[in-house]
PDB file of C-alpha atoms and ligand atoms in Angstrom:
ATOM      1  CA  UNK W   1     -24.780 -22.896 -21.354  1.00  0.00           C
ATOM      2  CA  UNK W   2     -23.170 -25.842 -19.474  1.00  0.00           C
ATOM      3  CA  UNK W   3     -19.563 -24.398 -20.970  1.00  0.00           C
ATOM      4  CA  UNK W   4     -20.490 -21.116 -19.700  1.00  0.00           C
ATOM      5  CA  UNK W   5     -20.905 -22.612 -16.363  1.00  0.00           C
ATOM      6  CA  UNK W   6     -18.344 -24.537 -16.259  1.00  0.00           C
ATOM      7  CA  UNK W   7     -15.855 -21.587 -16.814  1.00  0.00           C
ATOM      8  CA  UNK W   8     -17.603 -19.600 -14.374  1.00  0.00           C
ATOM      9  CA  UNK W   9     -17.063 -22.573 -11.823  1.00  0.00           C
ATOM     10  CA  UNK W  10     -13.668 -22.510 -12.915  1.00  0.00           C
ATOM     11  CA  UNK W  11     -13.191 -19.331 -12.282  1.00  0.00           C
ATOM     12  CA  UNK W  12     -14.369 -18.921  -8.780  1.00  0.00           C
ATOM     13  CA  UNK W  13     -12.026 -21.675  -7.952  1.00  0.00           C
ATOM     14  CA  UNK W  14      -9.318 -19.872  -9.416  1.00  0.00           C
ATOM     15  CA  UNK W  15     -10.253 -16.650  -6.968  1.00  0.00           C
ATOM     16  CA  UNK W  16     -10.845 -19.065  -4.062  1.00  0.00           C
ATOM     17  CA  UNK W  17      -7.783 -20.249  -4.044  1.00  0.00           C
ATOM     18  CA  UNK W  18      -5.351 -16.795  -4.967  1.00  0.00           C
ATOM     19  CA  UNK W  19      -7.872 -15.839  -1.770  1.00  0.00           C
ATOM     20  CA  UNK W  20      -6.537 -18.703   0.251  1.00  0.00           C
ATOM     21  CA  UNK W  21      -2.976 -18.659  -1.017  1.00  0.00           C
ATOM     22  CA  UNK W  22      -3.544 -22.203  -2.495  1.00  0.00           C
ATOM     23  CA  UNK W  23      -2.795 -23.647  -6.106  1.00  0.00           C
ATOM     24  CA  UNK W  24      -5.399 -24.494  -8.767  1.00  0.00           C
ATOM     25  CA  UNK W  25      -4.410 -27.740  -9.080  1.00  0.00           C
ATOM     26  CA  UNK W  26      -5.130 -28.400  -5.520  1.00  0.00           C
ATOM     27  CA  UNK W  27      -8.936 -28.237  -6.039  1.00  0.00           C
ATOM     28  CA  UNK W  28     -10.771 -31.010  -8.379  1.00  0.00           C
ATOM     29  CA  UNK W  29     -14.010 -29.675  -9.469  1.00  0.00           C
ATOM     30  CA  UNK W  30     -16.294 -32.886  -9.677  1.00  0.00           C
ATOM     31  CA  UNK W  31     -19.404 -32.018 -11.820  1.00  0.00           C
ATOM     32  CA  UNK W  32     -22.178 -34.018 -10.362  1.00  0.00           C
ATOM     33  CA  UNK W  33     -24.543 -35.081 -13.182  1.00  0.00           C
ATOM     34  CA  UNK W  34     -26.875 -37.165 -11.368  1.00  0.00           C
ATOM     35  CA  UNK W  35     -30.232 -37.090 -13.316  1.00  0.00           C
ATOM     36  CA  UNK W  36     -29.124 -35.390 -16.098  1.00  0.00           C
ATOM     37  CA  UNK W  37     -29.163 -37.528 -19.398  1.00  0.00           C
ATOM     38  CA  UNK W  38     -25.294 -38.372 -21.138  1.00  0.00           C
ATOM     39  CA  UNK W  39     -25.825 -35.452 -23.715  1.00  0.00           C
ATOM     40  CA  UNK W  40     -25.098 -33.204 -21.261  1.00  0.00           C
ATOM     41  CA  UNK W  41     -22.448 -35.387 -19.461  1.00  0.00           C
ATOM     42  CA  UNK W  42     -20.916 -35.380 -23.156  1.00  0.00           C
ATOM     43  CA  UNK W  43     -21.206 -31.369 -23.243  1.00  0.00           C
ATOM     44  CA  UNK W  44     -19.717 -30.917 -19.975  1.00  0.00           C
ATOM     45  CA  UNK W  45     -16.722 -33.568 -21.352  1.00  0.00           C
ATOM     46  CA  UNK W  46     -16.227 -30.738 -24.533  1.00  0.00           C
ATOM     47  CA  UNK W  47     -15.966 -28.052 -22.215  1.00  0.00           C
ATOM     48  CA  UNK W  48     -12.529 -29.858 -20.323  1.00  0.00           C
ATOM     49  CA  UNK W  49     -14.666 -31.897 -17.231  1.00  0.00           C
ATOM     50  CA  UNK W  50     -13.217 -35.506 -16.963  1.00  0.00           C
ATOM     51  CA  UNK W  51     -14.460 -35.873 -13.807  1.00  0.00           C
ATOM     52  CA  UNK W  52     -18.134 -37.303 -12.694  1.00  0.00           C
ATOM     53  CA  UNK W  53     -20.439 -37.196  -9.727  1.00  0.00           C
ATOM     54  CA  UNK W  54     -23.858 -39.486  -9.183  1.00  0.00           C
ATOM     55  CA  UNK W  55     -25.289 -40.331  -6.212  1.00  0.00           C
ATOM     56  CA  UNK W  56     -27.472 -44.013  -7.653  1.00  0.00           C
ATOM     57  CA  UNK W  57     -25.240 -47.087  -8.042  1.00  0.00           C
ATOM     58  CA  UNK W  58     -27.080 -48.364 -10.912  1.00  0.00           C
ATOM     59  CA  UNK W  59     -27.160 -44.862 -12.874  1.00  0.00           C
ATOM     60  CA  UNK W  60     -23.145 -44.624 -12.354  1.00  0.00           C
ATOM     61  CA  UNK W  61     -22.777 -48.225 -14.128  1.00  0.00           C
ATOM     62  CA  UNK W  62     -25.261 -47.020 -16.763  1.00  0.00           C
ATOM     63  CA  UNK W  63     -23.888 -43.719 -17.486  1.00  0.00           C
ATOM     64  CA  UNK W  64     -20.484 -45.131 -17.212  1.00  0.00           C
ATOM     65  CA  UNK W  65     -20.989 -48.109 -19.751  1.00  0.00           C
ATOM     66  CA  UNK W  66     -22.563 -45.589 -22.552  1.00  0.00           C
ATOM     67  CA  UNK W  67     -19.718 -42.580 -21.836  1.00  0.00           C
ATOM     68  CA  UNK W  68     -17.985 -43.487 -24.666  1.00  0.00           C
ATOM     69  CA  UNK W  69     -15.105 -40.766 -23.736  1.00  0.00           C
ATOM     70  CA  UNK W  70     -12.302 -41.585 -21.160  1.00  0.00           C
ATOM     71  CA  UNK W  71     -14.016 -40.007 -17.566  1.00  0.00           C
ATOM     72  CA  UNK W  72     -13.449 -40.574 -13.846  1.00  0.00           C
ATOM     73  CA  UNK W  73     -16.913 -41.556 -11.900  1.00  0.00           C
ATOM     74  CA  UNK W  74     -17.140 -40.686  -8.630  1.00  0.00           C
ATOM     75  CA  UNK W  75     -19.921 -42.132  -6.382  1.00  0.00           C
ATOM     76  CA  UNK W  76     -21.003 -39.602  -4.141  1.00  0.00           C
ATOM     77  CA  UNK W  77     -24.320 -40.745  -2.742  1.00  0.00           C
ATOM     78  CA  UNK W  78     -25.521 -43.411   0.159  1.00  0.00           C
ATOM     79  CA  UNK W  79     -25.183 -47.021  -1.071  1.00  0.00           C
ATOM     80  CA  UNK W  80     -26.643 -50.242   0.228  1.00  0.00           C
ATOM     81  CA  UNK W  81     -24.212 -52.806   0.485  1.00  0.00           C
ATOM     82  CA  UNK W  82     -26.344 -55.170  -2.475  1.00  0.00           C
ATOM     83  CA  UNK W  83     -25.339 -52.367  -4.565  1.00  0.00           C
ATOM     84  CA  UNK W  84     -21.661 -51.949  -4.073  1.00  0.00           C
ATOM     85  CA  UNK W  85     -21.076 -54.317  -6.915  1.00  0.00           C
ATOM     86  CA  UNK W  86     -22.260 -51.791  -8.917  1.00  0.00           C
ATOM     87  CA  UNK W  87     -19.480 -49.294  -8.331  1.00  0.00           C
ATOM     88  CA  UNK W  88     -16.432 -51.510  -7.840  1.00  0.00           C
ATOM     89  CA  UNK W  89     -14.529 -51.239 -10.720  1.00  0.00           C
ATOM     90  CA  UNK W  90     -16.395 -48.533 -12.083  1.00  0.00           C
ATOM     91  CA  UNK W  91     -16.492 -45.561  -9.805  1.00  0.00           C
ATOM     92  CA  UNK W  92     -12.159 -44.114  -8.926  1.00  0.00           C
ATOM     93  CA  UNK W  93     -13.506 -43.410  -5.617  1.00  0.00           C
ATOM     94  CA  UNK W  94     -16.780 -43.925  -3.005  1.00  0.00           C
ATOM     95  CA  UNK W  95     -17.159 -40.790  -1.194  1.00  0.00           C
ATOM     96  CA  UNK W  96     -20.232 -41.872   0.845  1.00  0.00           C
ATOM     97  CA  UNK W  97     -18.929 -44.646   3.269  1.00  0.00           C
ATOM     98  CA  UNK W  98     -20.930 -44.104   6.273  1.00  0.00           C
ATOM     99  CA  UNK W  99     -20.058 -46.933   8.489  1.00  0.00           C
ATOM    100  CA  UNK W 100     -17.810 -49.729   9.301  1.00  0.00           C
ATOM    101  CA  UNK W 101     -20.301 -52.256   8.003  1.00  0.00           C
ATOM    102  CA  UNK W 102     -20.237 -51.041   4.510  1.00  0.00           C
ATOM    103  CA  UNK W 103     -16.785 -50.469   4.293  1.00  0.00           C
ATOM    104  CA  UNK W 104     -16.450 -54.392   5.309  1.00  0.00           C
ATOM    105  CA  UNK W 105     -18.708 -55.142   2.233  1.00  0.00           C
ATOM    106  CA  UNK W 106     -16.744 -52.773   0.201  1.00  0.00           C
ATOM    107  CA  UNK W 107     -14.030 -54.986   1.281  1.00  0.00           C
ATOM    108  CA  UNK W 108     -15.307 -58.219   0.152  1.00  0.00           C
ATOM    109  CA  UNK W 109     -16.596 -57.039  -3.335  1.00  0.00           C
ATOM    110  CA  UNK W 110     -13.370 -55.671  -3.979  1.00  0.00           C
ATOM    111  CA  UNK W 111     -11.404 -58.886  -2.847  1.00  0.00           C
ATOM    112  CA  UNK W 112     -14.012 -60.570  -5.155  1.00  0.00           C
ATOM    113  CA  UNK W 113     -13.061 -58.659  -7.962  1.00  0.00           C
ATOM    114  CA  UNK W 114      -8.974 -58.481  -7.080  1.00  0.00           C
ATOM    115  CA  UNK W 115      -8.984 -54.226  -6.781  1.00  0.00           C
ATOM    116  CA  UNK W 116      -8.153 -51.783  -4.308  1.00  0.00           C
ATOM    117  CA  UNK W 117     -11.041 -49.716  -4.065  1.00  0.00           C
ATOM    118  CA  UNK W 118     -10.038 -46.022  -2.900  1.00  0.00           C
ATOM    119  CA  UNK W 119     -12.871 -44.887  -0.308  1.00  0.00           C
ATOM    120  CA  UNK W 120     -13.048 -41.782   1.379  1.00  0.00           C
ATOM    121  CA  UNK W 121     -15.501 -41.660   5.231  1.00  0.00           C
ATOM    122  CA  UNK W 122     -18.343 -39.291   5.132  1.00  0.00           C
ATOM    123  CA  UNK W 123     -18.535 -37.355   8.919  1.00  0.00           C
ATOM    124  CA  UNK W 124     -21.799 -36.130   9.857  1.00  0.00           C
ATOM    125  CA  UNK W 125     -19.700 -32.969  10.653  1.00  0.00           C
ATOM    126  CA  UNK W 126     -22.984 -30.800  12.054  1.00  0.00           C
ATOM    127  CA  UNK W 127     -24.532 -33.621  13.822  1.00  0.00           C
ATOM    128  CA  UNK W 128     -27.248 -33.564  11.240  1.00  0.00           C
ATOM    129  CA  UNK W 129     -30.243 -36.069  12.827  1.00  0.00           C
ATOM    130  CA  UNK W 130     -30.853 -36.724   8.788  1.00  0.00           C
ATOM    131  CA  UNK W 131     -27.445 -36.950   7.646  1.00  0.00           C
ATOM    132  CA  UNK W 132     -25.507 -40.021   7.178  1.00  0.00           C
ATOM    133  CA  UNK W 133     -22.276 -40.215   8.365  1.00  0.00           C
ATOM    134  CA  UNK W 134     -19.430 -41.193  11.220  1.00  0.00           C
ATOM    135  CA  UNK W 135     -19.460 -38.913  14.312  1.00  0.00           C
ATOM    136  CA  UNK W 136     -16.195 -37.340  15.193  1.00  0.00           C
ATOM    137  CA  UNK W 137     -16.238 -39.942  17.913  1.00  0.00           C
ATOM    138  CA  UNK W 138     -16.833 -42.352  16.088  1.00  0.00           C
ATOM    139  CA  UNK W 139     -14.072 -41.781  13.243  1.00  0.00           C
ATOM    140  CA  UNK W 140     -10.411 -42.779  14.720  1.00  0.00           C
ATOM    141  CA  UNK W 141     -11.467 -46.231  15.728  1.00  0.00           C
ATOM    142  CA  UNK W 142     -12.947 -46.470  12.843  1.00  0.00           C
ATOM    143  CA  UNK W 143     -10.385 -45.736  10.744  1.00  0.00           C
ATOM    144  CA  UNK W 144      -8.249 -47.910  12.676  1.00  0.00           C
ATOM    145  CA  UNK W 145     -10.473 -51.104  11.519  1.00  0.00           C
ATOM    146  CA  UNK W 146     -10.444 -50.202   8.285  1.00  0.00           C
ATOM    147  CA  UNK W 147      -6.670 -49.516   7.605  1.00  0.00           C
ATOM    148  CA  UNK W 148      -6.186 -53.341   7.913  1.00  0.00           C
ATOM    149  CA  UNK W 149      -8.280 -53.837   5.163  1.00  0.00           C
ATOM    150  CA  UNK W 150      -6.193 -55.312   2.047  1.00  0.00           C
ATOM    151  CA  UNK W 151      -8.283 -53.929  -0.656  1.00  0.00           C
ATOM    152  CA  UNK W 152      -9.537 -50.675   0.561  1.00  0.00           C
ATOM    153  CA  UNK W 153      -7.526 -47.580   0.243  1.00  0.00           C
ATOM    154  CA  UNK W 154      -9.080 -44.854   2.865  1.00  0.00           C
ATOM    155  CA  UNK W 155      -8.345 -41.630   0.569  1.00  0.00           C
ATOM    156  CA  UNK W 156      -9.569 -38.874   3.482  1.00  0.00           C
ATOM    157  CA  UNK W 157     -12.887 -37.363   4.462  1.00  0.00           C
ATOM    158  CA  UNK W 158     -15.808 -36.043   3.326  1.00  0.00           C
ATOM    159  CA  UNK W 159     -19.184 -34.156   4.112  1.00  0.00           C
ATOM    160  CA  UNK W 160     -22.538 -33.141   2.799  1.00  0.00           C
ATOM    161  CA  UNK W 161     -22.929 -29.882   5.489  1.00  0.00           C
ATOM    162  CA  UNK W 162     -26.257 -28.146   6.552  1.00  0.00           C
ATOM    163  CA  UNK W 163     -28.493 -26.753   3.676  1.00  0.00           C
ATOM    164  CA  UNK W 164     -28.118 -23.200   4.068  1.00  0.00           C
ATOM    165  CA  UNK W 165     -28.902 -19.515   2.117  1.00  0.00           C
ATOM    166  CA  UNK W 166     -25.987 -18.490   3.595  1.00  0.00           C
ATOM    167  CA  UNK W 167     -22.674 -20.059   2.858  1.00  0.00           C
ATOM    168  CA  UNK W 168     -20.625 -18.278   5.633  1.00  0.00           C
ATOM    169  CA  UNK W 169     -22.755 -19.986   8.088  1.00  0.00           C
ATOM    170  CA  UNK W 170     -20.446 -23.665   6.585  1.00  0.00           C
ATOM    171  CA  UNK W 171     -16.985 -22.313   6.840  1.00  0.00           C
ATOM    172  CA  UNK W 172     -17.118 -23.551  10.592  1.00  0.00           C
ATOM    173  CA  UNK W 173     -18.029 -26.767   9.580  1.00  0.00           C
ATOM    174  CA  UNK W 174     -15.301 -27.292   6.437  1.00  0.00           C
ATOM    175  CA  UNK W 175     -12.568 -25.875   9.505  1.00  0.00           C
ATOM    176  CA  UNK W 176     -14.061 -28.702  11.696  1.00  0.00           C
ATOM    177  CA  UNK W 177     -12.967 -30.895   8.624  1.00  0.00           C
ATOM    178  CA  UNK W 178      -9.339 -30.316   7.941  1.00  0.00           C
ATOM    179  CA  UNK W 179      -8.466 -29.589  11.805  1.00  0.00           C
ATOM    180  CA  UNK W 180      -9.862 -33.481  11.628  1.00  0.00           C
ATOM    181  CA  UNK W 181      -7.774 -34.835   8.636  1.00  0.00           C
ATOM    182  CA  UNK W 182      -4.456 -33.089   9.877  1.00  0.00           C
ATOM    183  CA  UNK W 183      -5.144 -34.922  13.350  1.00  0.00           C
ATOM    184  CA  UNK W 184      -6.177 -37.775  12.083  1.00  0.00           C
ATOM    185  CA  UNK W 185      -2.631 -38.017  10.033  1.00  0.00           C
ATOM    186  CA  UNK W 186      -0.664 -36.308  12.808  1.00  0.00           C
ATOM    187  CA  UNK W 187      -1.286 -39.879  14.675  1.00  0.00           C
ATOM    188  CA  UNK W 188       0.427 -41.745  11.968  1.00  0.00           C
ATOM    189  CA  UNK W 189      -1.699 -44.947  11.782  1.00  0.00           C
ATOM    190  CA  UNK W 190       0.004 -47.834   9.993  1.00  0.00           C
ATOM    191  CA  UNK W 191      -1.276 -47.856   6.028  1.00  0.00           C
ATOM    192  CA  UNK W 192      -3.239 -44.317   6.755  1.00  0.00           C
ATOM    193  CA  UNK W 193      -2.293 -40.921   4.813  1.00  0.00           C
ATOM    194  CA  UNK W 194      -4.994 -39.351   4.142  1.00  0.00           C
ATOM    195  CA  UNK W 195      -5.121 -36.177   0.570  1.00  0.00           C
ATOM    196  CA  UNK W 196      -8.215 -35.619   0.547  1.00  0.00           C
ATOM    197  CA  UNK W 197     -11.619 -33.475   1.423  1.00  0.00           C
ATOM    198  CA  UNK W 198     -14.290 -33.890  -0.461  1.00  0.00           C
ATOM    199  CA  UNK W 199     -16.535 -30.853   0.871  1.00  0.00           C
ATOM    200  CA  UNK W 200     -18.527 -27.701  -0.825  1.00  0.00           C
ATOM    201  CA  UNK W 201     -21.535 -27.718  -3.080  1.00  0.00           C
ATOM    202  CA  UNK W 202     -22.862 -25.395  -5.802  1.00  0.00           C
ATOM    203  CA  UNK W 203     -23.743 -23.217  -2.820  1.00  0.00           C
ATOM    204  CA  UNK W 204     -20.633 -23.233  -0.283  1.00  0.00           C
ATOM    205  CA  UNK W 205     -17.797 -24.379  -2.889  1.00  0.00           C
ATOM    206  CA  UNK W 206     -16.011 -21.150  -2.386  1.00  0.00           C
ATOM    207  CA  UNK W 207     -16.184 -21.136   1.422  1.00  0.00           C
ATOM    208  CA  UNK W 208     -15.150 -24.957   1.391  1.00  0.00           C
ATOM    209  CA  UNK W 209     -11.917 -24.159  -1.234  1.00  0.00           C
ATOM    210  CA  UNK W 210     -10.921 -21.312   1.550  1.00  0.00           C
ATOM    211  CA  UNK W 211     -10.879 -23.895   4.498  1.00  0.00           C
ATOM    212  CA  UNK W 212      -9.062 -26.699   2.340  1.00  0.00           C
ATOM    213  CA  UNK W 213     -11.257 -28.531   0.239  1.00  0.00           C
ATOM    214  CA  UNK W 214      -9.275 -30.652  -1.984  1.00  0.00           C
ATOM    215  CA  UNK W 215     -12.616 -32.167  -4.175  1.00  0.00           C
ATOM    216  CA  UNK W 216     -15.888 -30.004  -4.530  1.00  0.00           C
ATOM    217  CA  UNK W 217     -19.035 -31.560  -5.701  1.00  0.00           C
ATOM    218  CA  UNK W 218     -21.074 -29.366  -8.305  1.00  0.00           C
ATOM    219  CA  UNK W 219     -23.904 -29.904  -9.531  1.00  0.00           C
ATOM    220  CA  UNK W 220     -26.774 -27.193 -10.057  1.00  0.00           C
ATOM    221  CA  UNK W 221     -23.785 -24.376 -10.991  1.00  0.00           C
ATOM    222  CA  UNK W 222     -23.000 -26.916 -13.756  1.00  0.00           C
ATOM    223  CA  UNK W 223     -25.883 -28.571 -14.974  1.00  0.00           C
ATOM    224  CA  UNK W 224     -28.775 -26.041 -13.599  1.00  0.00           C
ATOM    225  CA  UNK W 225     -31.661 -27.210 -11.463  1.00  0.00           C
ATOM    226  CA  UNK W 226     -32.789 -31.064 -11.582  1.00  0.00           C
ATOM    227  CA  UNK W 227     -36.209 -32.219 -12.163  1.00  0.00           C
ATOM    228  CA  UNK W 228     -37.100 -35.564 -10.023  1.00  0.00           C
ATOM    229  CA  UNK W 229     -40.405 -35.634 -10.839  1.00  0.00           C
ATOM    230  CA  UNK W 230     -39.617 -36.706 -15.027  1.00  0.00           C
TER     231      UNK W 230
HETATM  232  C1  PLP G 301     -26.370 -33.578  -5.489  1.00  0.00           C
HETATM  233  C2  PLP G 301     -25.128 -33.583  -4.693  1.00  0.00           C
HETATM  234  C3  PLP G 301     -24.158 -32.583  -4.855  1.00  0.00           C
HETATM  235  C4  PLP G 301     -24.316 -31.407  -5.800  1.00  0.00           C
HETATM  236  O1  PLP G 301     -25.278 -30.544  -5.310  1.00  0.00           O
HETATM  237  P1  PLP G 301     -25.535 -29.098  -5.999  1.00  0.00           P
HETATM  238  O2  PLP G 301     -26.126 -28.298  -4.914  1.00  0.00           O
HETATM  239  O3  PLP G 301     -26.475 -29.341  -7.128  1.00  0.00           O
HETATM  240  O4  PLP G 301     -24.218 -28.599  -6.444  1.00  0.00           O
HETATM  241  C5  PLP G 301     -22.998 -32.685  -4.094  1.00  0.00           C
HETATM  242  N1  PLP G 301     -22.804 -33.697  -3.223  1.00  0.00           N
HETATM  243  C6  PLP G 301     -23.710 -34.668  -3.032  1.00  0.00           C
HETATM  244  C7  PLP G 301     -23.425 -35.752  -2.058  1.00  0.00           C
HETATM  245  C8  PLP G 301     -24.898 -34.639  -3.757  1.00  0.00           C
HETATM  246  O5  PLP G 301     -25.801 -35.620  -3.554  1.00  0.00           O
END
């Protein structure tokens, strides 16, 4: 089943991109196992994924100390700064930094442990009251901050956009976020080139591949539904 999936993810990558005139290779599919126990991580790593998605610090480490096989962990969720140690060393990248503060913290475990930690900055893109994220407004200063930082590397941008039935109703918002990365780099701040978009879900990934997405987060198309309540 999770092969099956996999290769249909694959798939509608492959026509995503021939849509958008882009390459394959352009597009990392993430599959984003959070919940789901390591026999299915292990399935998925049969079927060709090497690269992982959770959202909980402490269920990254876990996962990532019993994955026996060679993987990249990505953490993808919101993470309290007493939980950073967590990921450092562990995760390739944080896609979730949400403000200035936590990158700081970032900072300092990383120094701790002599890395460079590669981040990317979640934008709240649709002004979501419940999402997390920088504000467009917010972002360039931001980013300006954080490029002195000696042991964080800011990879690019990411979202989470609006739950919707209909994907369409995203493509504005995944527009909104490469017309901001190409700015962003057009201003050529000192120790800041930014690759990367993480953006599109199992519902939008298509849409988001279309308006540039470089990393899509699956999870459900992969893995099928999760149960929080076992
Ligand atoms: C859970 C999660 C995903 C995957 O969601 P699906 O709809 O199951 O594909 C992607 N990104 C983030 C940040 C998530 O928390």
């Amino acid at each position: 089943m999770i092969k099956e999936n996999i290769e249909l993810v694959q798939e509608k990558i492959r026509l995503a991109c021939q849509r958008a005139g882009r390459q394959e290779q352009e597009v990392t599919l993430i599959a984003v196992s959070k919940t789901k126990p390591l026999s299915m991580i292990e399935e998925a790593y049969r079927a060709g994924m090497r690269e992982f998605g959770e959202n909980k610090p402490q269920e990254l480490r876990d996962k990532a100390k019993l994955m026996k096989e060679p993987v990249r962990w990505h953490m993808i969720g919101t993470l309290q700064s007493n939980k950073i140690k967590y990921v450092t060393g562990t995760a390739c990248l944080i896609h979730s930094v949400d403000s200035v503060n936590l990158a700081k913290s970032i900072e300092k475990e990383a120094s701790k442990k002599d890395l460079i930690m590669e981040i990317l900055l979640e934008v709240n893109i649709a002004e979501e009251e419940t999402k997390h994220g920088f504000s467009v407004d917010e972002l360039l200063s931001a980013i300006f901050e954080l490029s002195q930082l000696p042991h964080l590397k800011i990879r690019g941008l990411m979202t989470v956009a609006p739950y919707t039935e209909n994907a369409e109703e995203n493509r504005i918002y995944f527009r909104k976020m490469k017309e901001l990365l190409v700015d962003i780099n057009a201003k050529n701040i000192d120790n800041v080139c930014m690759d990367t978009l993480s953006m599109g879900m199992s519902s939008d990934f298509e849409v988001a591949i279309e308006e540039g997405a470089t990393m899509v987060r699956v999870g459900t198309g992969i893995f099928g539904e999760r149960n929080y309540l076992q």
